[in-house]
Amino acid sequence: MSSFVRPADAGQDPLKEISGNYRPISTHLAITPPVSVVIPAMNEAENLPYVFKTLPDWIHEVVLVDGNSTDDTVAVARDLWPDVKVVRQLGKGKGDALITGFAACTGDIIVMVDADGSADGQEIVSYVSALVSGADFAKGSRFANGGGTDDMTPIRKLGNHVLCSVVNTKFGARYTDLCYGYNAFWRHCLDKIELDCTGFEVETLMNIRVVKAGLKVQEIPSHEYLRIHGTSNLRAVRDGIRVLKVILSERSNRDRRGGRRKAARALPVPSGRGEAS
């Protein structure tokens, strides 16, 4: 894993000076790690033109995970991005789709983008910049300074705030947003967090386990737009309960250390000669 950031020299065109091993992002920035964008999609043919239009042309690959769409999702994706890697989802749920997509990525950096048009692909440069600057996990936040949302009801906003507070308290995190799916991370992070849920709550699970793994997290201000076409499968109460169950089922590192200390105190004192350490 390596990164390179170089300022532009006066009177020179930086892009002409960049080695072929580097991928230019702008006239002032180039990175060496390839970036994979994972897009889970099911019947999103109408939205994909908006999604792909915002993706930067310097990304390494787009991995579209098709959830057995009955419309032209796959055909539209291939027309918009001829080199798109299409992976068929065998299971069900957003978590299952993301896990499938992650396994198909070849880039060193993985970015998660929804297929409903709510995310601006131009923000990817902010996520990548955070990662090449030292973060392990770049977490999008609609409530960090500079972020925002056009697609959150008061009840969802309240629920997100409560759930976020619970995670911060239980796991020692400092998140301003919890249930948001626009994130990016180094691929090696997958070796340190085990993803074993199939639904929308996978995003919360990732946020918890990166903290438990001791990974460096940086929040990225992000603006969430309204879904362009179709209706969301998200249900505030139902999915909120599922997220809460994930939070409560995860043991914090402090809980585990406390459990070990209690177990140690419960051990009987050895008899006979010897030293206790």
mmCIF file of C-alpha atoms in Angstrom:
data_model
loop_
_atom_site.group_PDB
_atom_site.id
_atom_site.type_symbol
_atom_site.label_atom_id
_atom_site.label_comp_id
_atom_site.label_asym_id
_atom_site.label_seq_id
_atom_site.Cartn_x
_atom_site.Cartn_y
_atom_site.Cartn_z
ATOM 1 C CA MET A 1 0.000 0.000 0.000
ATOM 2 C CA SER A 2 1.520 3.299 -1.037
ATOM 3 C CA SER A 3 0.407 6.783 -1.886
ATOM 4 C CA PHE A 4 1.837 9.830 -3.568
ATOM 5 C CA VAL A 5 0.674 13.430 -3.395
ATOM 6 C CA ARG A 6 2.568 16.015 -5.390
ATOM 7 C CA PRO A 7 1.964 19.770 -5.724
ATOM 8 C CA ALA A 8 1.985 21.343 -9.149
ATOM 9 C CA ASP A 9 5.229 23.061 -10.111
ATOM 10 C CA ALA A 10 5.022 26.530 -11.530
ATOM 11 C CA GLY A 11 5.176 26.567 -15.297
ATOM 12 C CA GLN A 12 4.818 22.787 -15.655
ATOM 13 C CA ASP A 13 1.957 20.492 -16.529
ATOM 14 C CA PRO A 14 1.943 18.002 -13.626
ATOM 15 C CA LEU A 15 0.070 15.359 -15.623
ATOM 16 C CA LYS A 16 2.942 15.139 -18.106
ATOM 17 C CA GLU A 17 5.365 14.585 -15.246
ATOM 18 C CA ILE A 18 3.390 11.786 -13.623
ATOM 19 C CA SER A 19 4.689 8.267 -14.081
ATOM 20 C CA GLY A 20 2.482 5.808 -15.903
ATOM 21 C CA ASN A 21 2.072 3.983 -12.595
ATOM 22 C CA TYR A 22 0.051 6.858 -11.161
ATOM 23 C CA ARG A 23 -3.592 7.618 -11.796
ATOM 24 C CA PRO A 24 -4.250 11.357 -12.167
ATOM 25 C CA ILE A 25 -7.174 12.722 -10.156
ATOM 26 C CA SER A 26 -6.551 16.384 -10.850
ATOM 27 C CA THR A 27 -3.679 18.609 -11.964
ATOM 28 C CA HIS A 28 -2.509 18.647 -8.337
ATOM 29 C CA LEU A 29 -3.075 15.104 -7.154
ATOM 30 C CA ALA A 30 -2.160 11.608 -8.274
ATOM 31 C CA ILE A 31 -2.484 8.282 -6.479
ATOM 32 C CA THR A 32 -0.968 4.915 -7.106
ATOM 33 C CA PRO A 33 -3.502 2.518 -5.509
ATOM 34 C CA PRO A 34 -6.284 1.403 -7.860
ATOM 35 C CA VAL A 35 -9.810 2.206 -6.701
ATOM 36 C CA SER A 36 -12.755 -0.202 -7.062
ATOM 37 C CA VAL A 37 -16.334 1.074 -6.820
ATOM 38 C CA VAL A 38 -18.963 -1.448 -5.713
ATOM 39 C CA ILE A 39 -22.577 -0.744 -6.691
ATOM 40 C CA PRO A 40 -25.257 -3.180 -5.463
ATOM 41 C CA ALA A 41 -28.268 -2.875 -7.756
ATOM 42 C CA MET A 42 -31.642 -4.492 -8.306
ATOM 43 C CA ASN A 43 -33.966 -3.003 -10.919
ATOM 44 C CA GLU A 44 -32.106 0.331 -11.019
ATOM 45 C CA ALA A 45 -31.896 0.755 -14.799
ATOM 46 C CA GLU A 46 -33.475 4.213 -14.670
ATOM 47 C CA ASN A 47 -31.106 5.460 -11.973
ATOM 48 C CA LEU A 48 -27.812 4.115 -13.272
ATOM 49 C CA PRO A 49 -27.280 6.893 -15.867
ATOM 50 C CA TYR A 50 -27.230 9.433 -13.035
ATOM 51 C CA VAL A 51 -24.957 7.238 -10.912
ATOM 52 C CA PHE A 52 -22.387 6.526 -13.614
ATOM 53 C CA LYS A 53 -22.390 10.135 -14.840
ATOM 54 C CA THR A 54 -20.890 11.287 -11.537
ATOM 55 C CA LEU A 55 -18.200 8.600 -11.286
ATOM 56 C CA PRO A 56 -14.674 9.945 -11.923
ATOM 57 C CA ASP A 57 -12.920 8.485 -14.950
ATOM 58 C CA TRP A 58 -9.727 7.717 -13.009
ATOM 59 C CA ILE A 59 -11.206 4.859 -10.974
ATOM 60 C CA HIS A 60 -9.776 1.423 -11.638
ATOM 61 C CA GLU A 61 -13.002 -0.581 -11.950
ATOM 62 C CA VAL A 62 -16.732 -0.582 -11.353
ATOM 63 C CA VAL A 63 -18.201 -3.741 -9.849
ATOM 64 C CA LEU A 64 -21.968 -3.946 -10.312
ATOM 65 C CA VAL A 65 -23.618 -6.598 -8.137
ATOM 66 C CA ASP A 66 -26.889 -7.495 -9.819
ATOM 67 C CA GLY A 67 -29.585 -8.758 -7.461
ATOM 68 C CA ASN A 68 -31.417 -10.709 -10.181
ATOM 69 C CA SER A 69 -32.901 -7.624 -11.804
ATOM 70 C CA THR A 70 -35.923 -8.032 -14.061
ATOM 71 C CA ASP A 71 -35.317 -4.770 -15.927
ATOM 72 C CA ASP A 72 -32.361 -3.649 -18.072
ATOM 73 C CA THR A 73 -30.019 -2.887 -15.168
ATOM 74 C CA VAL A 74 -27.135 -4.994 -16.511
ATOM 75 C CA ALA A 75 -27.507 -3.872 -20.123
ATOM 76 C CA VAL A 76 -27.648 -0.208 -19.107
ATOM 77 C CA ALA A 77 -24.561 -0.592 -16.906
ATOM 78 C CA ARG A 78 -22.568 -2.180 -19.726
ATOM 79 C CA ASP A 79 -23.658 0.531 -22.143
ATOM 80 C CA LEU A 80 -22.653 3.295 -19.716
ATOM 81 C CA TRP A 81 -19.374 1.717 -18.570
ATOM 82 C CA PRO A 82 -18.196 -0.884 -21.121
ATOM 83 C CA ASP A 83 -15.566 -2.329 -18.765
ATOM 84 C CA VAL A 84 -17.992 -2.746 -15.870
ATOM 85 C CA LYS A 85 -17.558 -6.010 -13.983
ATOM 86 C CA VAL A 86 -21.010 -7.537 -13.466
ATOM 87 C CA VAL A 87 -21.367 -10.043 -10.641
ATOM 88 C CA ARG A 88 -24.563 -11.940 -10.088
ATOM 89 C CA GLN A 89 -25.836 -12.016 -6.529
ATOM 90 C CA LEU A 90 -26.782 -15.516 -5.457
ATOM 91 C CA GLY A 91 -28.188 -14.578 -2.048
ATOM 92 C CA LYS A 92 -30.490 -11.768 -0.947
ATOM 93 C CA GLY A 93 -30.091 -8.471 0.859
ATOM 94 C CA LYS A 94 -27.773 -5.467 0.641
ATOM 95 C CA GLY A 95 -25.232 -7.002 2.989
ATOM 96 C CA ASP A 96 -24.985 -10.114 0.863
ATOM 97 C CA ALA A 97 -24.627 -7.968 -2.268
ATOM 98 C CA LEU A 98 -21.800 -5.921 -0.778
ATOM 99 C CA ILE A 99 -19.940 -8.983 0.480
ATOM 100 C CA THR A 100 -20.241 -10.472 -3.019
ATOM 101 C CA GLY A 101 -18.957 -7.258 -4.577
ATOM 102 C CA PHE A 102 -16.030 -6.910 -2.187
ATOM 103 C CA ALA A 103 -14.867 -10.413 -3.088
ATOM 104 C CA ALA A 104 -14.797 -9.462 -6.764
ATOM 105 C CA CYS A 105 -12.733 -6.285 -6.320
ATOM 106 C CA THR A 106 -9.128 -6.107 -7.473
ATOM 107 C CA GLY A 107 -8.407 -2.543 -6.340
ATOM 108 C CA ASP A 108 -6.499 -1.629 -3.192
ATOM 109 C CA ILE A 109 -9.246 0.829 -2.220
ATOM 110 C CA ILE A 110 -12.932 -0.111 -2.214
ATOM 111 C CA VAL A 111 -15.742 2.456 -2.367
ATOM 112 C CA MET A 112 -19.395 1.601 -1.627
ATOM 113 C CA VAL A 113 -21.953 3.541 -3.710
ATOM 114 C CA ASP A 114 -25.730 3.099 -3.789
ATOM 115 C CA ALA A 115 -27.463 2.653 -7.152
ATOM 116 C CA ASP A 116 -30.445 4.933 -6.474
ATOM 117 C CA GLY A 117 -28.744 8.195 -7.418
ATOM 118 C CA SER A 118 -28.575 9.480 -3.836
ATOM 119 C CA ALA A 119 -24.749 9.617 -3.769
ATOM 120 C CA ASP A 120 -22.524 12.000 -5.695
ATOM 121 C CA GLY A 121 -19.616 10.096 -7.222
ATOM 122 C CA GLN A 122 -17.556 13.281 -7.358
ATOM 123 C CA GLU A 123 -17.178 12.985 -3.580
ATOM 124 C CA ILE A 124 -15.050 9.859 -4.057
ATOM 125 C CA VAL A 125 -11.937 12.041 -4.320
ATOM 126 C CA SER A 126 -12.496 13.179 -0.706
ATOM 127 C CA TYR A 127 -12.733 9.590 0.503
ATOM 128 C CA VAL A 128 -9.626 8.521 -1.409
ATOM 129 C CA SER A 129 -7.686 11.555 -0.194
ATOM 130 C CA ALA A 130 -8.460 10.608 3.416
ATOM 131 C CA LEU A 131 -7.254 7.056 2.838
ATOM 132 C CA VAL A 132 -3.996 7.944 1.101
ATOM 133 C CA SER A 133 -3.381 10.459 3.908
ATOM 134 C CA GLY A 134 -3.403 7.736 6.550
ATOM 135 C CA ALA A 135 -6.956 6.637 7.350
ATOM 136 C CA ASP A 136 -7.945 2.977 7.136
ATOM 137 C CA PHE A 137 -11.678 3.607 6.768
ATOM 138 C CA ALA A 138 -13.292 6.740 5.298
ATOM 139 C CA LYS A 139 -16.843 6.951 6.605
ATOM 140 C CA GLY A 140 -19.406 9.190 4.970
ATOM 141 C CA SER A 141 -21.441 11.407 7.275
ATOM 142 C CA ARG A 142 -24.511 13.441 6.455
ATOM 143 C CA PHE A 143 -24.237 15.259 9.785
ATOM 144 C CA ALA A 144 -20.567 16.213 9.811
ATOM 145 C CA ASN A 145 -19.850 19.859 9.044
ATOM 146 C CA GLY A 146 -20.379 20.255 5.293
ATOM 147 C CA GLY A 147 -22.667 17.229 4.916
ATOM 148 C CA GLY A 148 -26.423 17.094 4.469
ATOM 149 C CA THR A 149 -29.423 15.037 3.420
ATOM 150 C CA ASP A 150 -32.531 15.555 1.302
ATOM 151 C CA ASP A 151 -33.893 12.112 2.078
ATOM 152 C CA MET A 152 -34.432 11.685 5.804
ATOM 153 C CA THR A 153 -37.703 11.985 7.677
ATOM 154 C CA PRO A 154 -37.721 13.329 11.255
ATOM 155 C CA ILE A 155 -38.348 9.833 12.662
ATOM 156 C CA ARG A 156 -35.395 8.395 10.726
ATOM 157 C CA LYS A 157 -33.174 11.280 11.800
ATOM 158 C CA LEU A 158 -34.127 10.709 15.437
ATOM 159 C CA GLY A 159 -33.578 6.966 15.140
ATOM 160 C CA ASN A 160 -30.181 7.453 13.510
ATOM 161 C CA HIS A 161 -29.157 9.864 16.277
ATOM 162 C CA VAL A 162 -30.207 7.468 19.044
ATOM 163 C CA LEU A 163 -28.523 4.456 17.452
ATOM 164 C CA CYS A 164 -25.373 6.485 16.776
ATOM 165 C CA SER A 165 -25.259 7.563 20.438
ATOM 166 C CA VAL A 166 -25.591 3.960 21.578
ATOM 167 C CA VAL A 167 -22.665 2.868 19.362
ATOM 168 C CA ASN A 168 -20.513 5.784 20.511
ATOM 169 C CA THR A 169 -21.190 4.982 24.149
ATOM 170 C CA LYS A 170 -20.775 1.230 23.897
ATOM 171 C CA PHE A 171 -17.761 1.071 21.598
ATOM 172 C CA GLY A 172 -15.974 4.340 22.263
ATOM 173 C CA ALA A 173 -16.611 5.660 18.752
ATOM 174 C CA ARG A 174 -17.065 9.313 17.832
ATOM 175 C CA TYR A 175 -19.443 9.026 14.920
ATOM 176 C CA THR A 176 -21.850 11.758 13.826
ATOM 177 C CA ASP A 177 -23.730 9.404 11.484
ATOM 178 C CA LEU A 178 -24.324 5.664 11.654
ATOM 179 C CA CYS A 179 -26.748 4.332 9.051
ATOM 180 C CA TYR A 180 -25.157 5.631 5.843
ATOM 181 C CA GLY A 181 -23.825 3.457 3.073
ATOM 182 C CA TYR A 182 -21.349 5.759 1.322
ATOM 183 C CA ASN A 183 -17.988 4.571 2.662
ATOM 184 C CA ALA A 184 -14.488 3.700 1.422
ATOM 185 C CA PHE A 185 -11.664 1.626 2.851
ATOM 186 C CA TRP A 186 -8.419 -0.158 2.087
ATOM 187 C CA ARG A 187 -9.139 -3.692 0.961
ATOM 188 C CA HIS A 188 -6.896 -5.134 3.691
ATOM 189 C CA CYS A 189 -9.482 -3.951 6.248
ATOM 190 C CA LEU A 190 -11.668 -6.884 5.190
ATOM 191 C CA ASP A 191 -9.119 -9.194 6.809
ATOM 192 C CA LYS A 192 -9.782 -7.529 10.158
ATOM 193 C CA ILE A 193 -13.579 -7.280 10.121
ATOM 194 C CA GLU A 194 -15.805 -10.274 9.519
ATOM 195 C CA LEU A 195 -18.993 -9.379 7.667
ATOM 196 C CA ASP A 196 -21.693 -11.914 8.406
ATOM 197 C CA CYS A 197 -25.059 -10.210 7.926
ATOM 198 C CA THR A 198 -27.120 -9.875 4.777
ATOM 199 C CA GLY A 199 -29.384 -6.844 5.263
ATOM 200 C CA PHE A 200 -29.153 -3.054 5.465
ATOM 201 C CA GLU A 201 -27.594 -3.395 8.911
ATOM 202 C CA VAL A 202 -24.286 -4.400 7.282
ATOM 203 C CA GLU A 203 -23.294 -0.721 7.242
ATOM 204 C CA THR A 204 -23.716 -0.465 11.004
ATOM 205 C CA LEU A 205 -21.837 -3.720 11.493
ATOM 206 C CA MET A 206 -18.901 -2.393 9.472
ATOM 207 C CA ASN A 207 -18.841 0.843 11.475
ATOM 208 C CA ILE A 208 -18.742 -1.103 14.733
ATOM 209 C CA ARG A 209 -16.138 -3.652 13.724
ATOM 210 C CA VAL A 210 -13.649 -1.162 12.291
ATOM 211 C CA VAL A 211 -13.649 0.527 15.697
ATOM 212 C CA LYS A 212 -13.285 -2.790 17.512
ATOM 213 C CA ALA A 213 -10.386 -3.681 15.213
ATOM 214 C CA GLY A 214 -8.587 -0.483 16.141
ATOM 215 C CA LEU A 215 -8.611 0.865 12.586
ATOM 216 C CA LYS A 216 -8.189 4.578 11.951
ATOM 217 C CA VAL A 217 -11.526 6.077 10.884
ATOM 218 C CA GLN A 218 -12.047 9.488 9.309
ATOM 219 C CA GLU A 219 -15.512 10.887 8.665
ATOM 220 C CA ILE A 220 -16.120 12.529 5.295
ATOM 221 C CA PRO A 221 -18.886 15.148 4.946
ATOM 222 C CA SER A 222 -21.325 13.852 2.344
ATOM 223 C CA HIS A 223 -24.602 15.056 0.898
ATOM 224 C CA GLU A 224 -27.377 12.512 0.383
ATOM 225 C CA TYR A 225 -29.813 13.303 -2.418
ATOM 226 C CA LEU A 226 -33.312 11.976 -3.009
ATOM 227 C CA ARG A 227 -33.717 8.672 -4.827
ATOM 228 C CA ILE A 228 -34.358 9.621 -8.448
ATOM 229 C CA HIS A 229 -36.653 6.825 -9.607
ATOM 230 C CA GLY A 230 -38.479 4.006 -7.851
ATOM 231 C CA THR A 231 -39.129 3.422 -4.175
ATOM 232 C CA SER A 232 -36.748 2.412 -1.433
ATOM 233 C CA ASN A 233 -36.980 -0.918 0.369
ATOM 234 C CA LEU A 234 -35.958 0.826 3.577
ATOM 235 C CA ARG A 235 -38.477 0.649 6.429
ATOM 236 C CA ALA A 236 -37.572 2.913 9.338
ATOM 237 C CA VAL A 237 -39.003 0.897 12.233
ATOM 238 C CA ARG A 238 -38.257 -2.573 10.904
ATOM 239 C CA ASP A 239 -34.708 -1.775 9.837
ATOM 240 C CA GLY A 240 -34.080 0.306 12.950
ATOM 241 C CA ILE A 241 -34.882 -2.716 15.089
ATOM 242 C CA ARG A 242 -32.522 -4.863 13.017
ATOM 243 C CA VAL A 243 -29.751 -2.310 13.452
ATOM 244 C CA LEU A 244 -30.359 -2.189 17.203
ATOM 245 C CA LYS A 245 -30.134 -5.979 17.401
ATOM 246 C CA VAL A 246 -26.757 -5.866 15.651
ATOM 247 C CA ILE A 247 -25.498 -3.227 18.071
ATOM 248 C CA LEU A 248 -26.637 -5.143 21.133
ATOM 249 C CA SER A 249 -25.257 -8.445 19.839
ATOM 250 C CA GLU A 250 -21.763 -6.997 19.343
ATOM 251 C CA ARG A 251 -19.545 -7.135 22.416
ATOM 252 C CA SER A 252 -17.231 -4.207 22.932
ATOM 253 C CA ASN A 253 -13.542 -4.726 23.604
ATOM 254 C CA ARG A 254 -14.130 -3.361 27.082
ATOM 255 C CA ASP A 255 -16.808 -5.994 27.703
ATOM 256 C CA ARG A 256 -14.410 -8.733 26.640
ATOM 257 C CA ARG A 257 -11.573 -7.435 28.787
ATOM 258 C CA GLY A 258 -13.950 -7.170 31.720
ATOM 259 C CA GLY A 259 -15.139 -10.718 31.108
ATOM 260 C CA ARG A 260 -11.572 -12.006 31.126
ATOM 261 C CA ARG A 261 -10.813 -10.177 34.362
ATOM 262 C CA LYS A 262 -13.898 -11.649 36.008
ATOM 263 C CA ALA A 263 -12.982 -15.109 34.778
ATOM 264 C CA ALA A 264 -9.458 -14.714 36.157
ATOM 265 C CA ARG A 265 -10.784 -13.721 39.580
ATOM 266 C CA ALA A 266 -13.062 -16.736 39.569
ATOM 267 C CA LEU A 267 -10.204 -19.186 39.077
ATOM 268 C CA PRO A 268 -9.327 -21.196 42.199
ATOM 269 C CA VAL A 269 -5.987 -20.437 43.882
ATOM 270 C CA PRO A 270 -3.536 -23.228 42.975
ATOM 271 C CA SER A 271 -2.417 -25.381 45.885
ATOM 272 C CA GLY A 272 1.180 -26.548 46.571
ATOM 273 C CA ARG A 273 4.384 -24.856 45.654
ATOM 274 C CA GLY A 274 4.789 -22.478 42.786
ATOM 275 C CA GLU A 275 4.445 -18.836 41.825
ATOM 276 C CA ALA A 276 1.325 -16.955 40.906
ATOM 277 C CA SER A 277 1.730 -14.332 38.207
#
